[in-house]
Amino acid sequence: MQLIGMLDSPYVRRAAISLQLLGLPFEHQSISVFSAFDRFREINPLVKAPSLICDDGTVLMDSILITQYAEAFPQKKRSLLPTGLGELQRALRIIGLAMTACEKSVQIVYEHKLRPAEKLHEPWLARVTGQLQEAYKALEEEFANRPQVVASVTSATIDQATLTTAVAWYFSRQLVADVVPADRYPALAALSAAAEALPEFAAAPYGDGICQVH
């Protein structure tokens, strides 16, 4: 399989780390949806990252769908999702919060960088910022109430909810650190530090590099 997209995208990075933790072999191509638009379009006309080229040539997109597909492989090392209904419900809620945090972080960046300053829409920016902060407030409460999760983050125990939260938090801190100061979210800061120390995270570092599959 081939994973297409740059690791400065939390969605690409989430997929790359998930595939490694599941023990599924893949190659990573760091192709930008901006500077290499035409090249990406040759792979996926929708130019959406991440895109996954499956072994039979089928192209999947969206990290949620890619990780769902990966979970279906019988040869995976383990599942990143719980099987019990209650724990699955909690995990999906956390994943939803973290993915929303990614989305709102991107919207804030686009509002500042892509829209002319004279056309900056402050009411919209305030709304998105509030949504981002609410997402991280909820995530902070989740992990502050379960310190044992943060204290025991390993490659063998980390799940999709924890993984996605860690990737989202690191991404937001790179781009909108002033909106989500670390001292306001100590549990998330600790979780991120623990996750980033894992070999699967280190092999897929945030930025424009290539994932060195662990």
Coordinates of C-alpha atoms in Angstrom, one line a residue:
M1 CA 0.0 0.0 0.0
Q2 CA 1.1 3.6 -0.5
L3 CA 0.1 6.5 1.7
I4 CA 0.0 9.8 -0.1
G5 CA 0.2 13.2 1.7
M6 CA 2.5 15.3 3.8
L7 CA 3.0 14.7 7.5
D8 CA 2.3 18.3 8.4
S9 CA -1.3 17.2 7.9
P10 CA -2.7 15.7 11.1
Y11 CA -4.9 13.4 9.0
V12 CA -1.9 12.0 7.0
R13 CA 0.1 11.7 10.2
R14 CA -2.8 9.9 12.0
A15 CA -3.0 7.4 9.2
A16 CA 0.7 6.8 9.1
I17 CA 1.0 6.2 12.8
S18 CA -2.1 3.9 12.8
L19 CA -0.8 1.8 10.0
Q20 CA 2.5 1.3 11.8
L21 CA 0.8 0.4 15.1
L22 CA -1.4 -2.1 13.3
G23 CA 1.7 -3.7 11.8
L24 CA 0.6 -3.2 8.1
P25 CA 3.4 -2.5 5.6
F26 CA 3.1 0.6 3.4
E27 CA 5.2 3.2 1.6
H28 CA 4.8 6.9 2.2
Q29 CA 4.9 9.5 -0.5
S30 CA 5.2 13.1 0.8
I31 CA 3.2 15.0 -1.9
S32 CA 1.7 18.4 -1.2
V33 CA -1.9 19.2 -2.1
F34 CA -0.7 22.8 -2.7
S35 CA 2.8 22.9 -4.3
A36 CA 2.4 19.5 -6.1
F37 CA -1.3 19.9 -6.9
D38 CA -1.0 18.5 -10.4
R39 CA 1.1 15.5 -9.3
F40 CA -1.4 14.7 -6.6
R41 CA -4.3 15.0 -9.0
E42 CA -2.7 12.2 -11.1
I43 CA -3.1 9.9 -8.1
N44 CA -6.4 11.2 -6.9
P45 CA -8.4 13.7 -9.0
L46 CA -10.0 15.0 -5.8
V47 CA -6.6 16.0 -4.5
K48 CA -7.4 14.9 -0.9
A49 CA -4.9 14.0 1.7
P50 CA -4.4 11.4 2.9
S51 CA -5.0 9.1 0.0
L52 CA -4.2 5.4 0.3
I53 CA -3.4 3.4 -2.8
C54 CA -4.4 -0.2 -2.0
D55 CA -2.7 -3.3 -3.3
D56 CA -5.2 -3.6 -6.1
G57 CA -4.9 0.0 -7.1
T58 CA -8.1 1.3 -5.5
V59 CA -7.6 4.7 -4.0
L60 CA -9.2 5.4 -0.6
M61 CA -9.2 8.8 1.1
D62 CA -10.0 10.4 4.5
S63 CA -8.1 9.2 7.5
I64 CA -11.3 7.9 9.2
L65 CA -12.0 5.6 6.3
I66 CA -8.4 4.6 5.8
T67 CA -8.1 3.5 9.4
Q68 CA -11.4 1.7 9.3
Y69 CA -10.1 -0.2 6.2
A70 CA -6.8 -1.0 8.0
E71 CA -8.7 -2.3 11.0
A72 CA -10.3 -4.9 8.7
F73 CA -7.0 -6.6 7.8
P74 CA -6.9 -10.0 9.5
Q75 CA -3.1 -9.9 9.7
K76 CA -3.0 -6.8 11.8
K77 CA -1.1 -7.1 15.1
R78 CA -4.0 -5.8 17.1
S79 CA -7.0 -3.5 17.0
L80 CA -6.8 0.2 18.0
L81 CA -10.5 0.2 18.9
P82 CA -12.2 -1.4 21.9
T83 CA -14.8 -4.1 21.3
G84 CA -17.1 -3.3 24.3
L85 CA -20.0 -1.0 23.4
G86 CA -19.4 1.4 26.2
E87 CA -15.7 1.7 25.7
L88 CA -16.2 2.0 21.9
Q89 CA -18.8 4.8 22.5
R90 CA -16.2 6.7 24.6
A91 CA -13.5 6.2 22.1
L92 CA -15.6 7.4 19.2
R93 CA -16.6 10.5 21.2
I94 CA -12.9 11.3 21.8
I95 CA -11.9 10.7 18.2
G96 CA -14.8 13.0 17.1
L97 CA -13.6 15.7 19.5
A98 CA -10.0 15.4 18.3
M99 CA -10.9 15.4 14.6
T100 CA -13.0 18.5 15.2
A101 CA -10.0 20.2 16.9
C102 CA -8.0 19.5 13.8
E103 CA -10.6 20.9 11.5
K104 CA -11.1 24.1 13.5
S105 CA -7.3 24.6 13.7
V106 CA -7.1 24.4 10.0
Q107 CA -10.0 26.8 9.6
I108 CA -8.3 29.4 11.8
V109 CA -5.1 29.1 9.8
Y110 CA -6.9 29.4 6.5
E111 CA -8.8 32.4 7.7
H112 CA -5.6 34.2 8.6
K113 CA -3.4 33.1 5.7
L114 CA -5.7 32.7 2.7
R115 CA -8.2 35.5 3.2
P116 CA -7.1 39.0 2.6
A117 CA -6.7 40.9 5.9
E118 CA -9.3 43.5 5.0
K119 CA -11.8 40.6 4.5
L120 CA -11.1 38.8 7.7
H121 CA -14.5 37.9 9.2
E122 CA -14.1 38.3 12.9
P123 CA -17.5 36.7 13.9
W124 CA -16.6 33.6 12.0
L125 CA -13.1 33.5 13.5
A126 CA -14.5 33.9 17.0
R127 CA -17.0 31.1 16.4
V128 CA -14.3 28.7 15.1
T129 CA -11.9 29.6 17.9
G130 CA -14.6 28.9 20.5
Q131 CA -15.4 25.5 18.9
L132 CA -11.7 24.6 19.0
Q133 CA -11.4 25.6 22.7
E134 CA -14.5 23.6 23.6
A135 CA -13.1 20.5 21.9
Y136 CA -9.9 20.7 23.8
K137 CA -11.7 21.5 27.1
A138 CA -13.7 18.3 26.7
L139 CA -10.5 16.3 25.8
E140 CA -8.6 17.8 28.7
E141 CA -11.4 16.6 31.0
E142 CA -11.4 13.2 29.5
F143 CA -7.7 12.6 30.0
A144 CA -7.4 14.5 33.3
N145 CA -10.0 12.1 34.7
R146 CA -8.0 9.1 33.5
P147 CA -4.4 9.8 34.4
Q148 CA -3.5 6.2 34.2
V149 CA -4.0 6.4 30.4
V150 CA -1.4 9.2 30.1
A151 CA 0.9 7.4 32.5
S152 CA 0.9 4.1 30.6
V153 CA 1.2 5.2 26.9
T154 CA 3.2 2.6 25.0
S155 CA 3.2 1.3 21.5
A156 CA 1.4 -1.9 22.8
T157 CA -1.3 0.0 24.7
I158 CA -2.1 3.2 22.9
D159 CA -5.5 3.2 21.2
Q160 CA -7.0 5.2 18.4
A161 CA -8.7 7.7 20.7
T162 CA -5.4 8.5 22.4
L163 CA -3.4 8.4 19.2
T164 CA -5.8 10.8 17.5
T165 CA -5.9 13.2 20.4
A166 CA -2.1 13.3 20.6
V167 CA -1.8 14.0 16.9
A168 CA -4.4 16.7 17.0
W169 CA -2.9 18.4 20.0
Y170 CA 0.6 18.5 18.5
F171 CA -0.8 19.9 15.3
S172 CA -2.7 22.6 17.0
R173 CA 0.3 23.6 19.1
Q174 CA 2.3 24.0 15.9
L175 CA -0.2 26.3 14.2
V176 CA -2.4 28.0 16.8
A177 CA -0.5 27.7 20.0
D178 CA -1.7 31.1 21.2
V179 CA -5.3 29.8 21.0
V180 CA -4.6 26.7 23.0
P181 CA -1.8 27.5 25.5
A182 CA -0.2 24.3 27.0
D183 CA -0.6 25.5 30.6
R184 CA -4.3 25.5 30.2
Y185 CA -4.4 21.8 29.1
P186 CA -1.8 20.0 31.3
A187 CA -3.2 16.5 30.7
L188 CA -3.1 16.9 26.9
A189 CA 0.4 18.4 27.1
A190 CA 1.6 15.3 29.1
L191 CA -0.2 12.9 26.8
S192 CA 1.4 14.6 23.7
A193 CA 4.9 14.3 25.2
A194 CA 4.4 10.6 26.0
A195 CA 3.0 9.8 22.6
E196 CA 5.7 11.8 20.6
A197 CA 8.3 9.7 22.4
L198 CA 6.9 6.4 20.9
P199 CA 8.9 5.0 17.9
E200 CA 5.8 5.1 15.6
F201 CA 5.3 8.8 16.2
A202 CA 9.0 9.5 15.9
A203 CA 9.0 7.6 12.5
A204 CA 6.3 9.9 11.2
P205 CA 7.5 13.4 12.5
Y206 CA 5.3 16.4 11.9
G207 CA 6.6 18.2 8.8
D208 CA 7.5 17.6 5.1
G209 CA 9.6 14.5 5.6
I210 CA 9.0 10.8 4.8
C211 CA 7.6 8.3 7.2
Q212 CA 10.3 5.9 8.1
V213 CA 8.1 2.9 8.7
H214 CA 8.9 1.4 12.1

